[in-house]
Amino acid sequence: QSALTQPASVSGSPGQSITISCTGTSGDIGSRNPVSWYQQYPGKAPKLIIYEGDKRPSGVSNRFSGSKSANVASLTISGLQAEDEADYYCCSYAGNDRLLFGGGTKLTVL
Amino acid sequence: QVQLEESGPGLLKPSETLSLTCAVSGYPISSNYWWGWIRQPPGQELEWIGSIYYDGNTHYSPSLKSRVTLSVDTSKRQFSLNLNSVTAADTAMYYCVRQIGSGSWAFDSWGQGTLVTVSS
């Protein structure tokens, strides 16, 4: 069982918006610790798309946005495109050199 | 544009030591970034192993700390991972990564990964 809980799968149609949740505890996401999100295509290395909760690295589309409320971090993808179909992982620091990842969410673009 | 490339044996026997090296190009290793390792067992989630700064300071995952050693060679522009007493549970794709500072705990550059299999 993963330390951070994500839905196993989400789906949406092109043009729609979807949100992937990442549920932690007061000791990790809820403690103002930095949260990051990664996109991973099959057989490829992950790619950073959100860091420190809501910041986008240079070159990442502004269709990707991150937010947090209490113990839940969220990744929203707006204007869904076929190329967004991938696995998405959340990550949160939990103090004392503990870095937690979620179990991953498979996004299907219908 | 930083590039990271992992190298090392792909097949180990139980109890052996896993040794991987990551070559860094396109960006100075002696910079304000940390360098680390993350692994992913087949079909499973990511797991952070540890990170090292160019001056040798390290952070290790508590769950692996007793078996892990990271080192850095700035003259060769590379850093390395040693994981001893491996078991089948250590079978995974191993990625070397660049970490955005010690406080962000985010990894903005990744190698292509190297698959390590532990089997007798």
PDB file of C-alpha atoms in Angstrom:
ATOM      1  CA  GLN A   1       0.000   0.000   0.000  1.00  0.00           C
ATOM      2  CA  SER A   2       1.399   3.359  -1.050  1.00  0.00           C
ATOM      3  CA  ALA A   3       2.076   6.096   1.451  1.00  0.00           C
ATOM      4  CA  LEU A   4       0.143   8.587  -0.681  1.00  0.00           C
ATOM      5  CA  THR A   5      -3.202   7.517  -2.127  1.00  0.00           C
ATOM      6  CA  GLN A   6      -4.126   8.206  -5.737  1.00  0.00           C
ATOM      7  CA  PRO A   7      -7.018   6.863  -7.793  1.00  0.00           C
ATOM      8  CA  ALA A   8      -5.847   3.970  -9.940  1.00  0.00           C
ATOM      9  CA  SER A   9      -7.359   5.489 -13.060  1.00  0.00           C
ATOM     10  CA  VAL A  10      -9.156   8.531 -14.386  1.00  0.00           C
ATOM     11  CA  SER A  11     -10.471   9.302 -17.833  1.00  0.00           C
ATOM     12  CA  GLY A  12     -11.739  12.206 -19.832  1.00  0.00           C
ATOM     13  CA  SER A  13     -12.565  13.317 -23.334  1.00  0.00           C
ATOM     14  CA  PRO A  14     -10.454  15.704 -25.395  1.00  0.00           C
ATOM     15  CA  GLY A  15     -11.016  19.292 -24.359  1.00  0.00           C
ATOM     16  CA  GLN A  16     -12.333  18.407 -20.913  1.00  0.00           C
ATOM     17  CA  SER A  17     -10.633  19.020 -17.588  1.00  0.00           C
ATOM     18  CA  ILE A  18      -9.697  16.280 -15.151  1.00  0.00           C
ATOM     19  CA  THR A  19      -8.339  16.319 -11.627  1.00  0.00           C
ATOM     20  CA  ILE A  20      -6.163  13.686  -9.990  1.00  0.00           C
ATOM     21  CA  SER A  21      -6.146  13.643  -6.207  1.00  0.00           C
ATOM     22  CA  CYS A  22      -3.311  12.629  -3.915  1.00  0.00           C
ATOM     23  CA  THR A  23      -4.276  11.997  -0.317  1.00  0.00           C
ATOM     24  CA  GLY A  24      -1.714  12.043   2.452  1.00  0.00           C
ATOM     25  CA  THR A  25      -1.684  12.888   6.127  1.00  0.00           C
ATOM     26  CA  SER A  26      -1.015  15.819   8.417  1.00  0.00           C
ATOM     27  CA  GLY A  27       2.596  14.636   8.547  1.00  0.00           C
ATOM     28  CA  ASP A  28       3.297  15.013   4.851  1.00  0.00           C
ATOM     29  CA  ILE A  29       1.007  16.907   2.481  1.00  0.00           C
ATOM     30  CA  GLY A  30      -0.778  18.580   5.374  1.00  0.00           C
ATOM     31  CA  SER A  31       2.440  19.908   6.894  1.00  0.00           C
ATOM     32  CA  ARG A  32       3.205  22.460   4.211  1.00  0.00           C
ATOM     33  CA  ASN A  33       5.816  20.103   2.769  1.00  0.00           C
ATOM     34  CA  PRO A  34       6.581  20.475  -0.938  1.00  0.00           C
ATOM     35  CA  VAL A  35       4.476  18.404  -3.328  1.00  0.00           C
ATOM     36  CA  SER A  36       5.517  17.506  -6.853  1.00  0.00           C
ATOM     37  CA  TRP A  37       3.865  15.709  -9.753  1.00  0.00           C
ATOM     38  CA  TYR A  38       5.384  13.569 -12.492  1.00  0.00           C
ATOM     39  CA  GLN A  39       4.133  12.359 -15.852  1.00  0.00           C
ATOM     40  CA  GLN A  40       5.382   9.018 -17.128  1.00  0.00           C
ATOM     41  CA  TYR A  41       4.808   7.396 -20.514  1.00  0.00           C
ATOM     42  CA  PRO A  42       5.187   3.611 -20.809  1.00  0.00           C
ATOM     43  CA  GLY A  43       8.827   2.603 -20.955  1.00  0.00           C
ATOM     44  CA  LYS A  44      10.025   6.156 -20.360  1.00  0.00           C
ATOM     45  CA  ALA A  45      11.489   8.068 -17.453  1.00  0.00           C
ATOM     46  CA  PRO A  46       9.145  10.295 -15.436  1.00  0.00           C
ATOM     47  CA  LYS A  47       8.987  14.001 -16.207  1.00  0.00           C
ATOM     48  CA  LEU A  48       8.498  16.719 -13.614  1.00  0.00           C
ATOM     49  CA  ILE A  49       5.365  18.748 -14.347  1.00  0.00           C
ATOM     50  CA  ILE A  50       4.624  20.453 -11.009  1.00  0.00           C
ATOM     51  CA  TYR A  51       6.874  21.237  -8.055  1.00  0.00           C
ATOM     52  CA  GLU A  52       6.435  23.015  -4.736  1.00  0.00           C
ATOM     53  CA  GLY A  53       2.719  22.445  -5.036  1.00  0.00           C
ATOM     54  CA  ASP A  54       1.866  24.771  -7.897  1.00  0.00           C
ATOM     55  CA  LYS A  55       5.001  25.717  -9.833  1.00  0.00           C
ATOM     56  CA  ARG A  56       5.595  24.576 -13.404  1.00  0.00           C
ATOM     57  CA  PRO A  57       9.082  23.933 -14.753  1.00  0.00           C
ATOM     58  CA  SER A  58      10.037  25.806 -17.874  1.00  0.00           C
ATOM     59  CA  GLY A  59       8.504  24.197 -20.943  1.00  0.00           C
ATOM     60  CA  VAL A  60       5.589  22.532 -19.180  1.00  0.00           C
ATOM     61  CA  SER A  61       2.212  23.476 -20.579  1.00  0.00           C
ATOM     62  CA  ASN A  62       0.051  25.829 -18.508  1.00  0.00           C
ATOM     63  CA  ARG A  63      -2.751  23.306 -18.964  1.00  0.00           C
ATOM     64  CA  PHE A  64      -1.179  21.563 -15.970  1.00  0.00           C
ATOM     65  CA  SER A  65      -1.836  23.077 -12.560  1.00  0.00           C
ATOM     66  CA  GLY A  66      -1.356  21.969  -8.972  1.00  0.00           C
ATOM     67  CA  SER A  67      -3.117  22.825  -5.750  1.00  0.00           C
ATOM     68  CA  LYS A  68      -3.451  21.644  -2.194  1.00  0.00           C
ATOM     69  CA  SER A  69      -6.102  21.643   0.503  1.00  0.00           C
ATOM     70  CA  ALA A  70      -5.448  20.165   3.935  1.00  0.00           C
ATOM     71  CA  ASN A  71      -4.035  16.670   3.398  1.00  0.00           C
ATOM     72  CA  VAL A  72      -4.963  16.449  -0.287  1.00  0.00           C
ATOM     73  CA  ALA A  73      -2.917  17.627  -3.246  1.00  0.00           C
ATOM     74  CA  SER A  74      -4.472  17.826  -6.675  1.00  0.00           C
ATOM     75  CA  LEU A  75      -3.267  17.914 -10.262  1.00  0.00           C
ATOM     76  CA  THR A  76      -5.635  19.434 -12.810  1.00  0.00           C
ATOM     77  CA  ILE A  77      -5.195  19.048 -16.547  1.00  0.00           C
ATOM     78  CA  SER A  78      -7.358  21.370 -18.597  1.00  0.00           C
ATOM     79  CA  GLY A  79      -8.086  21.146 -22.301  1.00  0.00           C
ATOM     80  CA  LEU A  80      -7.295  17.433 -22.282  1.00  0.00           C
ATOM     81  CA  GLN A  81      -5.290  16.216 -25.270  1.00  0.00           C
ATOM     82  CA  ALA A  82      -4.492  12.728 -26.524  1.00  0.00           C
ATOM     83  CA  GLU A  83      -0.833  13.250 -25.655  1.00  0.00           C
ATOM     84  CA  ASP A  84      -1.778  13.615 -21.986  1.00  0.00           C
ATOM     85  CA  GLU A  85      -2.541   9.916 -21.767  1.00  0.00           C
ATOM     86  CA  ALA A  86       0.097   8.653 -19.329  1.00  0.00           C
ATOM     87  CA  ASP A  87       0.678   7.677 -15.722  1.00  0.00           C
ATOM     88  CA  TYR A  88       0.858  10.436 -13.128  1.00  0.00           C
ATOM     89  CA  TYR A  89       2.593  10.251  -9.759  1.00  0.00           C
ATOM     90  CA  CYS A  90       2.436  12.614  -6.817  1.00  0.00           C
ATOM     91  CA  CYS A  91       5.261  13.036  -4.346  1.00  0.00           C
ATOM     92  CA  SER A  92       5.535  14.711  -0.953  1.00  0.00           C
ATOM     93  CA  TYR A  93       8.278  15.235   1.568  1.00  0.00           C
ATOM     94  CA  ALA A  94       7.350  13.903   5.006  1.00  0.00           C
ATOM     95  CA  GLY A  95      10.232  15.092   7.163  1.00  0.00           C
ATOM     96  CA  ASN A  96      13.321  13.280   8.458  1.00  0.00           C
ATOM     97  CA  ASP A  97      14.501  12.364   4.957  1.00  0.00           C
ATOM     98  CA  ARG A  98      11.249  10.583   4.164  1.00  0.00           C
ATOM     99  CA  LEU A  99      10.049  11.192   0.612  1.00  0.00           C
ATOM    100  CA  LEU A 100       6.752   9.594  -0.318  1.00  0.00           C
ATOM    101  CA  PHE A 101       5.314   8.755  -3.722  1.00  0.00           C
ATOM    102  CA  GLY A 102       1.769   7.904  -4.647  1.00  0.00           C
ATOM    103  CA  GLY A 103       0.828   4.651  -6.318  1.00  0.00           C
ATOM    104  CA  GLY A 104       0.223   6.367  -9.635  1.00  0.00           C
ATOM    105  CA  THR A 105      -2.865   7.201 -11.689  1.00  0.00           C
ATOM    106  CA  LYS A 106      -3.404   6.032 -15.237  1.00  0.00           C
ATOM    107  CA  LEU A 107      -5.029   8.748 -17.322  1.00  0.00           C
ATOM    108  CA  THR A 108      -7.014   7.591 -20.324  1.00  0.00           C
ATOM    109  CA  VAL A 109      -8.101  10.088 -22.954  1.00  0.00           C
ATOM    110  CA  LEU A 110     -11.292   8.740 -24.455  1.00  0.00           C
TER     111      LEU A 110
ATOM    112  CA  GLN B   1      20.587  21.050 -21.234  1.00  0.00           C
ATOM    113  CA  VAL B   2      21.700  18.588 -18.582  1.00  0.00           C
ATOM    114  CA  GLN B   3      21.964  14.950 -19.592  1.00  0.00           C
ATOM    115  CA  LEU B   4      22.239  12.016 -17.245  1.00  0.00           C
ATOM    116  CA  GLU B   5      23.296   8.506 -18.196  1.00  0.00           C
ATOM    117  CA  GLU B   6      23.313   5.479 -15.917  1.00  0.00           C
ATOM    118  CA  SER B   7      25.722   2.601 -16.297  1.00  0.00           C
ATOM    119  CA  GLY B   8      26.380  -0.618 -14.439  1.00  0.00           C
ATOM    120  CA  PRO B   9      25.625  -4.341 -14.351  1.00  0.00           C
ATOM    121  CA  GLY B  10      22.092  -5.373 -15.198  1.00  0.00           C
ATOM    122  CA  LEU B  11      22.087  -8.753 -13.474  1.00  0.00           C
ATOM    123  CA  LEU B  12      23.092  -9.539  -9.909  1.00  0.00           C
ATOM    124  CA  LYS B  13      22.847 -12.519  -7.604  1.00  0.00           C
ATOM    125  CA  PRO B  14      21.305 -12.264  -4.131  1.00  0.00           C
ATOM    126  CA  SER B  15      23.697 -10.885  -1.492  1.00  0.00           C
ATOM    127  CA  GLU B  16      25.847  -9.093  -4.095  1.00  0.00           C
ATOM    128  CA  THR B  17      26.408  -5.339  -4.211  1.00  0.00           C
ATOM    129  CA  LEU B  18      24.648  -3.202  -6.781  1.00  0.00           C
ATOM    130  CA  SER B  19      26.948  -0.502  -8.168  1.00  0.00           C
ATOM    131  CA  LEU B  20      25.720   2.111 -10.613  1.00  0.00           C
ATOM    132  CA  THR B  21      27.298   5.264 -11.953  1.00  0.00           C
ATOM    133  CA  CYS B  22      25.625   8.322 -13.425  1.00  0.00           C
ATOM    134  CA  ALA B  23      27.543  10.474 -15.896  1.00  0.00           C
ATOM    135  CA  VAL B  24      26.505  14.139 -15.933  1.00  0.00           C
ATOM    136  CA  SER B  25      26.922  16.259 -19.053  1.00  0.00           C
ATOM    137  CA  GLY B  26      25.678  19.636 -20.194  1.00  0.00           C
ATOM    138  CA  TYR B  27      25.658  21.119 -16.696  1.00  0.00           C
ATOM    139  CA  PRO B  28      28.292  21.472 -13.964  1.00  0.00           C
ATOM    140  CA  ILE B  29      27.981  18.821 -11.268  1.00  0.00           C
ATOM    141  CA  SER B  30      29.484  21.313  -8.813  1.00  0.00           C
ATOM    142  CA  SER B  31      26.427  23.544  -8.832  1.00  0.00           C
ATOM    143  CA  ASN B  32      23.491  24.397  -6.615  1.00  0.00           C
ATOM    144  CA  TYR B  33      21.709  21.124  -7.311  1.00  0.00           C
ATOM    145  CA  TRP B  34      21.609  17.805  -5.577  1.00  0.00           C
ATOM    146  CA  TRP B  35      22.033  14.550  -7.503  1.00  0.00           C
ATOM    147  CA  GLY B  36      20.142  11.421  -6.637  1.00  0.00           C
ATOM    148  CA  TRP B  37      18.767   7.991  -7.367  1.00  0.00           C
ATOM    149  CA  ILE B  38      15.183   6.818  -7.688  1.00  0.00           C
ATOM    150  CA  ARG B  39      14.046   3.307  -8.497  1.00  0.00           C
ATOM    151  CA  GLN B  40      10.864   1.747  -9.809  1.00  0.00           C
ATOM    152  CA  PRO B  41      10.125  -1.977  -9.554  1.00  0.00           C
ATOM    153  CA  PRO B  42       8.317  -3.315 -12.641  1.00  0.00           C
ATOM    154  CA  GLY B  43       4.722  -2.100 -12.662  1.00  0.00           C
ATOM    155  CA  GLN B  44       5.100  -0.347  -9.318  1.00  0.00           C
ATOM    156  CA  GLU B  45       5.527   3.143  -7.915  1.00  0.00           C
ATOM    157  CA  LEU B  46       8.650   5.233  -7.610  1.00  0.00           C
ATOM    158  CA  GLU B  47      10.955   5.040  -4.601  1.00  0.00           C
ATOM    159  CA  TRP B  48      13.581   7.622  -3.702  1.00  0.00           C
ATOM    160  CA  ILE B  49      16.892   6.077  -2.626  1.00  0.00           C
ATOM    161  CA  GLY B  50      19.049   9.059  -1.744  1.00  0.00           C
ATOM    162  CA  SER B  51      20.677  12.274  -2.894  1.00  0.00           C
ATOM    163  CA  ILE B  52      24.165  13.760  -2.752  1.00  0.00           C
ATOM    164  CA  TYR B  53      25.604  17.259  -3.084  1.00  0.00           C
ATOM    165  CA  TYR B  54      28.879  17.912  -4.894  1.00  0.00           C
ATOM    166  CA  ASP B  55      30.602  18.496  -1.535  1.00  0.00           C
ATOM    167  CA  GLY B  56      29.684  14.989  -0.430  1.00  0.00           C
ATOM    168  CA  ASN B  57      26.734  15.798   1.815  1.00  0.00           C
ATOM    169  CA  THR B  58      24.079  13.118   1.568  1.00  0.00           C
ATOM    170  CA  HIS B  59      20.458  12.360   2.358  1.00  0.00           C
ATOM    171  CA  TYR B  60      19.315   8.745   2.407  1.00  0.00           C
ATOM    172  CA  SER B  61      15.908   7.131   2.544  1.00  0.00           C
ATOM    173  CA  PRO B  62      15.537   5.737   6.078  1.00  0.00           C
ATOM    174  CA  SER B  63      14.262   2.431   4.670  1.00  0.00           C
ATOM    175  CA  LEU B  64      17.470   1.872   2.667  1.00  0.00           C
ATOM    176  CA  LYS B  65      20.004   3.843   4.672  1.00  0.00           C
ATOM    177  CA  SER B  66      21.668   0.790   6.218  1.00  0.00           C
ATOM    178  CA  ARG B  67      22.541  -0.623   2.769  1.00  0.00           C
ATOM    179  CA  VAL B  68      23.165   2.465   0.643  1.00  0.00           C
ATOM    180  CA  THR B  69      26.220   4.578  -0.038  1.00  0.00           C
ATOM    181  CA  LEU B  70      26.318   7.486  -2.472  1.00  0.00           C
ATOM    182  CA  SER B  71      29.519   9.087  -3.692  1.00  0.00           C
ATOM    183  CA  VAL B  72      30.460  11.841  -6.104  1.00  0.00           C
ATOM    184  CA  ASP B  73      33.531  12.409  -8.288  1.00  0.00           C
ATOM    185  CA  THR B  74      33.489  15.997  -9.508  1.00  0.00           C
ATOM    186  CA  SER B  75      36.624  15.526 -11.640  1.00  0.00           C
ATOM    187  CA  LYS B  76      34.863  12.790 -13.633  1.00  0.00           C
ATOM    188  CA  ARG B  77      31.506  14.596 -13.505  1.00  0.00           C
ATOM    189  CA  GLN B  78      29.757  11.550 -12.140  1.00  0.00           C
ATOM    190  CA  PHE B  79      28.092  10.215  -9.034  1.00  0.00           C
ATOM    191  CA  SER B  80      27.536   6.663  -7.906  1.00  0.00           C
ATOM    192  CA  LEU B  81      25.212   4.368  -6.002  1.00  0.00           C
ATOM    193  CA  ASN B  82      26.228   1.304  -4.003  1.00  0.00           C
ATOM    194  CA  LEU B  83      23.491  -0.905  -2.548  1.00  0.00           C
ATOM    195  CA  ASN B  84      24.719  -3.962  -0.682  1.00  0.00           C
ATOM    196  CA  SER B  85      23.134  -7.288   0.196  1.00  0.00           C
ATOM    197  CA  VAL B  86      20.634  -7.147  -2.647  1.00  0.00           C
ATOM    198  CA  THR B  87      17.590  -9.404  -2.848  1.00  0.00           C
ATOM    199  CA  ALA B  88      14.900  -9.961  -5.445  1.00  0.00           C
ATOM    200  CA  ALA B  89      13.040  -7.021  -3.914  1.00  0.00           C
ATOM    201  CA  ASP B  90      15.764  -4.738  -5.264  1.00  0.00           C
ATOM    202  CA  THR B  91      14.903  -5.660  -8.851  1.00  0.00           C
ATOM    203  CA  ALA B  92      13.877  -2.383 -10.461  1.00  0.00           C
ATOM    204  CA  MET B  93      14.565   0.270 -13.029  1.00  0.00           C
ATOM    205  CA  TYR B  94      17.112   2.617 -11.478  1.00  0.00           C
ATOM    206  CA  TYR B  95      17.104   6.271 -12.494  1.00  0.00           C
ATOM    207  CA  CYS B  96      19.687   8.899 -11.706  1.00  0.00           C
ATOM    208  CA  VAL B  97      18.180  12.332 -11.256  1.00  0.00           C
ATOM    209  CA  ARG B  98      18.914  15.997 -10.629  1.00  0.00           C
ATOM    210  CA  GLN B  99      17.165  17.436  -7.597  1.00  0.00           C
ATOM    211  CA  ILE B 100      16.054  21.073  -7.479  1.00  0.00           C
ATOM    212  CA  GLY B 101      17.802  22.118  -4.273  1.00  0.00           C
ATOM    213  CA  SER B 102      17.487  20.313  -0.967  1.00  0.00           C
ATOM    214  CA  GLY B 103      14.246  22.030  -0.015  1.00  0.00           C
ATOM    215  CA  SER B 104      12.100  21.445  -3.106  1.00  0.00           C
ATOM    216  CA  TRP B 105      12.400  17.679  -3.081  1.00  0.00           C
ATOM    217  CA  ALA B 106      11.626  17.668  -6.800  1.00  0.00           C
ATOM    218  CA  PHE B 107      13.574  16.055  -9.626  1.00  0.00           C
ATOM    219  CA  ASP B 108      13.737  18.009 -12.873  1.00  0.00           C
ATOM    220  CA  SER B 109      16.090  15.868 -14.946  1.00  0.00           C
ATOM    221  CA  TRP B 110      16.163  12.089 -15.274  1.00  0.00           C
ATOM    222  CA  GLY B 111      18.402   9.551 -16.948  1.00  0.00           C
ATOM    223  CA  GLN B 112      16.782   7.019 -19.252  1.00  0.00           C
ATOM    224  CA  GLY B 113      17.067   4.398 -16.507  1.00  0.00           C
ATOM    225  CA  THR B 114      18.860   1.097 -16.223  1.00  0.00           C
ATOM    226  CA  LEU B 115      17.130  -2.158 -15.355  1.00  0.00           C
ATOM    227  CA  VAL B 116      18.734  -4.142 -12.563  1.00  0.00           C
ATOM    228  CA  THR B 117      17.562  -7.705 -12.000  1.00  0.00           C
ATOM    229  CA  VAL B 118      18.460  -9.719  -8.930  1.00  0.00           C
ATOM    230  CA  SER B 119      18.169 -13.429  -9.512  1.00  0.00           C
ATOM    231  CA  SER B 120      20.015 -16.568  -8.550  1.00  0.00           C
TER     232      SER B 120
END
